[in-house]
Each structure stands twice: as C-alpha cells, then as structure tokens.
XYZ file of C-alpha atoms in Angstrom:
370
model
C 64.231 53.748 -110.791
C 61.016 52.533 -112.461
C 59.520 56.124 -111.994
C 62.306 57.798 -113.396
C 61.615 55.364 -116.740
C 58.285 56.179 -116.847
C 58.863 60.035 -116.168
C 61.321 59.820 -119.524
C 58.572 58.202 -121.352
C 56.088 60.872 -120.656
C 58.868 64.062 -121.493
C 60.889 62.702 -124.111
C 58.505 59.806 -126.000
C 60.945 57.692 -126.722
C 59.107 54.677 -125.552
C 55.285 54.418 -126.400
C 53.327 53.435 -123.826
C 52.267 50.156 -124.768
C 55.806 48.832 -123.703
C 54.797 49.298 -120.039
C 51.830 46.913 -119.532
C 51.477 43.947 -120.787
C 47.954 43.307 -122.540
C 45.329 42.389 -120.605
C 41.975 43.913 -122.322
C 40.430 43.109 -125.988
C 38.019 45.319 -125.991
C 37.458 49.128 -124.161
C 34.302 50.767 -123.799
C 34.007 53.975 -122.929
C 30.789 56.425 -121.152
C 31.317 60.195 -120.501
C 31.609 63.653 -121.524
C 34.414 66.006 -123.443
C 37.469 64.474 -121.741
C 36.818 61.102 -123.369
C 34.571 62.184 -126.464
C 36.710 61.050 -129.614
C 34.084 62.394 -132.205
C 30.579 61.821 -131.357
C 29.828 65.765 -130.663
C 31.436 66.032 -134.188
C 29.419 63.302 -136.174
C 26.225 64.682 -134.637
C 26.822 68.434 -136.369
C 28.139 69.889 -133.566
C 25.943 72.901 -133.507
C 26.717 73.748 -129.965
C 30.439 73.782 -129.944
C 31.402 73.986 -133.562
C 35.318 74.735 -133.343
C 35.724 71.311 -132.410
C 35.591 70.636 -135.738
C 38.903 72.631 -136.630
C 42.475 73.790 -135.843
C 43.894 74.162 -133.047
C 41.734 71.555 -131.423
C 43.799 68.241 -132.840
C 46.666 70.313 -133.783
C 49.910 68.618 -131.343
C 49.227 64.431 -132.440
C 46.743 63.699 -135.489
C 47.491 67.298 -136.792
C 44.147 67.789 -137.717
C 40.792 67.973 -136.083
C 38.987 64.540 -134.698
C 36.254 65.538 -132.420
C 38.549 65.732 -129.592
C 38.399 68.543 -127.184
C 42.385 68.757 -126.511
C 45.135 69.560 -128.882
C 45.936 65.591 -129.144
C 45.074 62.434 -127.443
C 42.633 61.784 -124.247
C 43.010 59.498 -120.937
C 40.906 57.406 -123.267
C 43.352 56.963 -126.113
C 46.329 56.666 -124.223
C 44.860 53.734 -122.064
C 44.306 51.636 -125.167
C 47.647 52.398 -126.138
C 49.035 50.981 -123.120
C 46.994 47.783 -123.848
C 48.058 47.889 -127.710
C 44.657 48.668 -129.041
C 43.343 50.895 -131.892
C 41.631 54.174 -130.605
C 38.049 53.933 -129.792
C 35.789 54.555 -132.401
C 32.906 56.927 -131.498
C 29.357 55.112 -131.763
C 28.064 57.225 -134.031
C 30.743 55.976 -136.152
C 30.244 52.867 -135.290
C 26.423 53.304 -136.348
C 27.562 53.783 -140.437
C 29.738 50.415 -140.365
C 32.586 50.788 -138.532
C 34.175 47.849 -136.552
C 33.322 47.536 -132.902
C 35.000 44.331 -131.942
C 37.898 46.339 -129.727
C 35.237 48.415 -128.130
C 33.333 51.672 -128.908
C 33.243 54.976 -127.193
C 29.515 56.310 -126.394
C 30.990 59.500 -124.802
C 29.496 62.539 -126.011
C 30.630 66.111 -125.038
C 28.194 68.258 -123.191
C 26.660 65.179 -121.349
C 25.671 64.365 -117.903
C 25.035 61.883 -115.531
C 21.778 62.708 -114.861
C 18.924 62.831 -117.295
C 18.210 65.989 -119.096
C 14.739 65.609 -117.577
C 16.467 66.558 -114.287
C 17.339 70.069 -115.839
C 14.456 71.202 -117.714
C 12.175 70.313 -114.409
C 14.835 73.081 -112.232
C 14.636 75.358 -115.167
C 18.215 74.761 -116.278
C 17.355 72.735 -119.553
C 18.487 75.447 -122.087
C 21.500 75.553 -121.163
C 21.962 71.396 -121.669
C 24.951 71.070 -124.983
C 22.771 67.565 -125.673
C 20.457 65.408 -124.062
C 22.696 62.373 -124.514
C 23.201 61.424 -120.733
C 24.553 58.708 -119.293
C 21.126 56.576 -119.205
C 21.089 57.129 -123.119
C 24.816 56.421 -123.739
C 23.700 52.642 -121.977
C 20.886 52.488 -124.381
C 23.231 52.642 -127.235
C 25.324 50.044 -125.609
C 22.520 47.635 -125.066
C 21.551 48.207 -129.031
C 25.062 47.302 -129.735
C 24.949 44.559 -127.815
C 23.979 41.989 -130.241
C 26.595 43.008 -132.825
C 29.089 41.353 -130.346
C 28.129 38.600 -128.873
C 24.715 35.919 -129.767
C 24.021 34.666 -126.039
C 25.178 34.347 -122.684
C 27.834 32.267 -122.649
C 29.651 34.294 -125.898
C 28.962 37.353 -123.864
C 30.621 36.519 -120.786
C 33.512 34.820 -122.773
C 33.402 38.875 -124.665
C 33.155 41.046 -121.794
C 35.885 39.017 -119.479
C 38.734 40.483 -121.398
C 36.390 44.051 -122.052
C 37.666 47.064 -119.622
C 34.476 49.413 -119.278
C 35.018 53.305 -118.640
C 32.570 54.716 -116.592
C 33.046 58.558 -116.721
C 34.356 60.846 -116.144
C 30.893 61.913 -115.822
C 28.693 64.013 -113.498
C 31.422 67.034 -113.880
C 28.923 68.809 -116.175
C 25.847 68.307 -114.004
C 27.733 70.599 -111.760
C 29.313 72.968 -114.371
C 25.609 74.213 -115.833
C 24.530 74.216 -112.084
C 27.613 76.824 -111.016
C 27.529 78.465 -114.783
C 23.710 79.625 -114.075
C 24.555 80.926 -110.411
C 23.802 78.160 -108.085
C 25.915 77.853 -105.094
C 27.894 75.313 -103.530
C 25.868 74.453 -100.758
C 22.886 74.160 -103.107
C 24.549 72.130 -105.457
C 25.648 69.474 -101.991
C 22.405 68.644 -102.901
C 22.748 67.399 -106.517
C 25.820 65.134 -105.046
C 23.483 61.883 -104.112
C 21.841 62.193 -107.499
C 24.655 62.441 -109.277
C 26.643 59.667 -107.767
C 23.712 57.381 -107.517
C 23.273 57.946 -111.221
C 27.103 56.899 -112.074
C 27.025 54.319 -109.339
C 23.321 52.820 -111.419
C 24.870 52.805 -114.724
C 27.997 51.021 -112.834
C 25.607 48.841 -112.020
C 23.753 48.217 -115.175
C 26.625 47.277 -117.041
C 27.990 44.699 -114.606
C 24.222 43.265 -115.097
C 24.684 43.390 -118.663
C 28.292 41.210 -118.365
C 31.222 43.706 -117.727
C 33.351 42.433 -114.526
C 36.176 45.066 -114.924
C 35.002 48.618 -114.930
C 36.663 51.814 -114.013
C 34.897 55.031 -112.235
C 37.001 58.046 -112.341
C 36.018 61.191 -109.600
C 35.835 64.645 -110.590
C 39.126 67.149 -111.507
C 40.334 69.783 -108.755
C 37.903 72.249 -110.554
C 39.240 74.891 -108.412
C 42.225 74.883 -110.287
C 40.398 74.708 -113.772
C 40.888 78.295 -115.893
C 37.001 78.858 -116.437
C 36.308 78.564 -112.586
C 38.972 80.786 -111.627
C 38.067 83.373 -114.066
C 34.207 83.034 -113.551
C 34.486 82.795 -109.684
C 37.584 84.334 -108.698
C 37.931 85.964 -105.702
C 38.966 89.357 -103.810
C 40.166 87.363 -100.849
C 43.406 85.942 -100.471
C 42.450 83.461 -98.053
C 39.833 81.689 -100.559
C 42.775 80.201 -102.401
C 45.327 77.594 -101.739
C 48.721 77.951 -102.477
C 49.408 76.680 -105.352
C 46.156 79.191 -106.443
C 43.434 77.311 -106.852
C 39.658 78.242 -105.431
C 39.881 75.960 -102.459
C 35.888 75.562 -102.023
C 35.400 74.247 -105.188
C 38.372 71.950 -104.970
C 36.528 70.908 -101.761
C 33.160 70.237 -103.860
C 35.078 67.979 -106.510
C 36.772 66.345 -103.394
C 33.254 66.139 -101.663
C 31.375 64.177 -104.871
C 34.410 62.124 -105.186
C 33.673 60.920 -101.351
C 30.753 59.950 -102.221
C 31.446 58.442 -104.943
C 33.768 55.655 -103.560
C 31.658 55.150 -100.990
C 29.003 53.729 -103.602
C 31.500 51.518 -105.192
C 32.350 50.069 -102.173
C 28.371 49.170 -101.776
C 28.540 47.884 -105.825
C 31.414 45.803 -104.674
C 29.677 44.358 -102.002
C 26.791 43.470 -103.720
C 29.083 42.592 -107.179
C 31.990 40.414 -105.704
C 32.932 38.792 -108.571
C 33.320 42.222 -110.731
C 36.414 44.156 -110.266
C 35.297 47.607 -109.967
C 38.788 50.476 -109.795
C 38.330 53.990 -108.543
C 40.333 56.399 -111.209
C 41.651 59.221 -108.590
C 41.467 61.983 -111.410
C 41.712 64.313 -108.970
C 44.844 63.071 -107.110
C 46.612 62.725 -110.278
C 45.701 66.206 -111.432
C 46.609 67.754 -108.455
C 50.414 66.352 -108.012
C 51.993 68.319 -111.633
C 49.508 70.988 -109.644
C 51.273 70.923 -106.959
C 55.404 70.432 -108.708
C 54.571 71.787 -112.321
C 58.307 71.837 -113.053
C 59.359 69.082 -111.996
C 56.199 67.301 -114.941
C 57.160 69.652 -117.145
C 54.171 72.205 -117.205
C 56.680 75.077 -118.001
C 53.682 78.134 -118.655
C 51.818 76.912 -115.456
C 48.731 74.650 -114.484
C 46.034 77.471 -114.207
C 46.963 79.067 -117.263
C 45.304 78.096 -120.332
C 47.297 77.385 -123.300
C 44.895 78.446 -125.633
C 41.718 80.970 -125.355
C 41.338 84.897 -125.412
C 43.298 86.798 -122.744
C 42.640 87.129 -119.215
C 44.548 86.410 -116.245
C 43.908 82.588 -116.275
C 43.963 82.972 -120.547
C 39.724 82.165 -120.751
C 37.935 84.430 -122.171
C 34.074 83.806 -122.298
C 33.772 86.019 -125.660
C 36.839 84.892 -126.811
C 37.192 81.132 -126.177
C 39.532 79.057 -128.079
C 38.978 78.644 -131.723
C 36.889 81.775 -131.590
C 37.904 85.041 -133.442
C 40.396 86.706 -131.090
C 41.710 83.619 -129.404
C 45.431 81.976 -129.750
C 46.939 78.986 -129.475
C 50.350 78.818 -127.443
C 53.316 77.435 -129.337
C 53.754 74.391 -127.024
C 51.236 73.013 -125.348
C 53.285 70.307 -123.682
C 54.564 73.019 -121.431
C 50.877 73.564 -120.706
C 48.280 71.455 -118.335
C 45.463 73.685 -119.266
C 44.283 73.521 -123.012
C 40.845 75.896 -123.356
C 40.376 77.074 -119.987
C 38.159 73.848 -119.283
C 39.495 70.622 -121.259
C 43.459 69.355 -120.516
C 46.512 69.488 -122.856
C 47.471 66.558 -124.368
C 50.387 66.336 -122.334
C 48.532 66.534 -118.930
C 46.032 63.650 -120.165
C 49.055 61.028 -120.505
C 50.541 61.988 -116.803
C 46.641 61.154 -115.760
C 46.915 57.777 -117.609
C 49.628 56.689 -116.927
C 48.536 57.396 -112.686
C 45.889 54.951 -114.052
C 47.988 52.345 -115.713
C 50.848 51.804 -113.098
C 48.199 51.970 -110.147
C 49.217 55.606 -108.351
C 45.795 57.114 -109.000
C 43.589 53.300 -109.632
C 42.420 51.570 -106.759
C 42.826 48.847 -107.025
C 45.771 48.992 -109.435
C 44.806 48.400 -113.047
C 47.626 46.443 -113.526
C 46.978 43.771 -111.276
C 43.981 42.712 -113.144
C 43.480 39.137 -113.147
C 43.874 39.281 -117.154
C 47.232 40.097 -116.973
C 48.404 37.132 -115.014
C-alpha cells in the first residue's frame, strides 16, 4: 500500500515529496558531473555545451533555462526536496555572495573522476569539456570550508546533520574513452583508477568531517540513446531484451562492482561514518525493464528530444541544435538528449534513494532521523 502512495506521488504530483521523509539533513553537498550540475557549466560561459543555456533544456519545472542538463529537476534537487531544503546553489554562485549554509553543489558538467592530467598523458585531453575533476571540485570545498564553520568542534557539530553526494562521477572518464574508440576490455583497465579516485575523494571528505555520504554507481549505459546509436549492433544476440547493448550494461555493472567493494574497505577503516551505495543502475533499469507500468509512455531508449535517428540522437543534430525537437511530454519519456534523463525519470531514481530500494543502507534510517 505504501508503494502504491508513493507511485501516485511520482504520476500525478499531488503530494510533494518532502511529505515522505521526515528531515534529517541541514545541509547537502554535492560532487559530480551533468546529472547533478545545477549551473556551474553555465556560470563558467559554457563554451563547450552552450544550449544549456536555453529552451528546451529547463523547459517542464522552472520554465526557463538554469544550467541543468534535463528539461526540469535532477536526483540532486529532488533529494533536498524530500528533506525540505532550498535547491543547491552551484559554487560558482556561491563564489559572488550567495548563501551556502544549506550546502553547495561543486558539480560541474563535463567532469571526471580522474584528473585531466590522466587524459592529456593517453592523448585524450582535447576532447576533456573542463578540467574541473573531482580532485578540484574538493579543492573548492576545502576553500569553502571556513565560510561554515571556525574550528573543529563547530565543524563536526556542521557536518553531523550535512549529507555529502559523491557522484555520480567516473561515467565520463569512460564516455571520452568509448567516444574516441577505445574498447571495453581496454577501458577494464581504467576501472581501478577510476574507483580508487571516487573511493579517495570518499575518503577525503570523511577526513575533512562528513560522516554521512552517498556514492552512486554508474547508469545501464547500454540502454543510454548515444551508446546505442554510436555502438549499435548488426547482431541480435548483442542485445538484451528489453534492447539495450548488453556489454556495456555489463561494463557499468562491472565499475559498479568495484565500486562497492571499496566502500566496504572505507567502511572498515571509517566506522563511525555512514557511507550508502546509490544503486543508480538498479533503479534505472526497473521503469527499463516495465516502462508502462512508471509511466514512460514513448519508451526508455528513445530520446525525447535530439535530431532523428532510431534511438532520436543525432550527433549533428543534438538537442537544442538547429534541426533538433523537443517532444511534447517528456514525462512520458526516460530519455531527455540521448545522454542526460527526463525530469520525470530523475524523481523515480530519487525517490529509489529516499525510501531505501536503490540506497544501501537505506537513507532513511539515518541516525538523524531518529
């Protein structure tokens, strides 16, 4: 019976999330890439990727552009909802005087988890949207540091009630690895960098006061619009049934292995820090798996907005670009671009997160909500 509540809340909004937890966290702070990015790309100039900065992108909740790459609202957003918080403002925000005392997001789209060192020494550095990793996303943390707290004991009183966001990140180490030709078995290889580099920062932060921090894994990128049109296949067999590229799905499901195994070593070494694995994957893959019954109407592999094409991505024709289209609902729609999620497909994902289907450990059983 509680499902079927929080299945009407998703399809009909009649309740806003914030009536399903109570609050537990203060304070968010958020690390990544596009799918938690709520403006930093677009304060910087966003030279790279400059329809972010207008219609359609924004176009189902704030009705205008914000930075966001989705038609509305992010895992990000919708997780400070639940906890009745204002959206995160983006540091560079942040930066010309704007309040940080319920967190900050340092996401920034085009980023990776590993250094952009990493890239230019294998060749692949042109290719890099921005050199603000991971590793430099900390640094800005660390300079904001003293805005919120004086000392010690004011930062551990801070940082109790503060949930920290670690990632999604890592996804686009991979993407400008498989974008440039590399294959899957070379890229096994990146996997232990990658992680380690999450599993560091994870680290880092706890060091610098966090105790509850969550690490999502990577998306079924099999089932993602730009891998299906860039690396589809003549073979039948090299999909699954619901049509995704099954090797690739095996890749994201591969780095996500690894992944919890290093968080079970950070929670062996960090007992007293409560660190959840965010199954992004899991939760992606079950309105993959029953897109009717979530809703998803035009389909999961489909995007709802780009240039034509069997999957809807166009390279030459990507959304927001001359010859691209926006569907008329993309609630109906899992896919936004061919590479970021709908609106709609972000709040199933969260709310996985909140009531502790894709979170392990639940995030609601935090010891702040007791």
């Amino acid at each position: 019976m509680k499902n079927k509540f929080f299945i009407l809340v998703i399809l009909f909004q009649t309740v806003d999330l914030a009536l399903s937890t109570p609050q537990k966290y203060e304070s968010i702070f958020n690390f990544g890439d596009s799918l938690s990015d709520t403006g930093n790309l677009l304060l910087s100039g966003a030279l790279v990727f400059p329809v972010i900065g207008q219609l359609p992108y924004g176009e189902t909740f704030f009705q205008h552009a914000t930075g966001r790459c989705s038609d509305g609202r992010l895992i990000v957003d919708f997780i400070a909802e639940a906890f009745s918080l204002p959206y995160l403002q983006p540091y560079l925000a942040v930066k010309q005087g704007q309040s940080s005392q319920h967190g900050v997001n340092f996401a920034f789209s085009g980023a990776t988890a590993l250094d952009a060192e990493f890239f230019f020494q294998r060749n692949m550095g042109s290719i890099l949207w921005t050199n603000n990793s991971l590793n430099v996303q900390l640094g800005w943390f660390r300079k904001l540091k003293s805005d919120l707290c004086s000392d010690s004991e004011s930062c551990d009183d801070f940082f109790k009630k503060s949930l920290f966001l670690v990632g999604e990140i890592g996804g686009n180490d991979y993407n400008y690895a498989f974008f440039l030709g590399g294959s899957i078995k070379q890229l096994q290889s990146m996997v232990p960098s990658v992680v380690g580099a999450i599993a560091n920062a994870t680290s880092a932060l706890i060091e610098e006061g966090a105790v509850e921090l969550m690490v999502p894994g990577n998306f079924p990128i099999g089932c993602s619009a730009v891998y299906l049109t860039l690396f589809g296949s003549p073979k039948k067999e090299d999909y699954d049934r619901h049509g995704c590229l099954k090797a690739f799905n095996g890749f994201a499901k591969y780095h996500n292995d690894q992944l919890k195994q290093a968080l079970d070593t950070l929670r062996q070494k960090y007992p007293h820090a409560r660190i959840f694995y965010a199954d992004y994957y899991g939760a992606a893959m079950r309105y993959v798996r029953a897109p009717l019954h979530h809703g998803f109407y035009g389909g999961t592999l489909k995007a709802c907005c780009g240039g034509g094409g069997p999957y809807n991505f166009n390279i030459s024709a990507r959304c927001g670009h001359p010859g691209s289209e926006a569907c008329k609902d993309p609630s109906v729609y899992s896919n936004w671009d061919g590479i970021h999620l709908t609106e709609a497909a972000y709040r199933h994902i969260a709310l996985a997160l909140i009531n502790g289907s894709s979170s392990h450990p639940p995030l609601i059983s935090s010891p702040l909500s007791d």
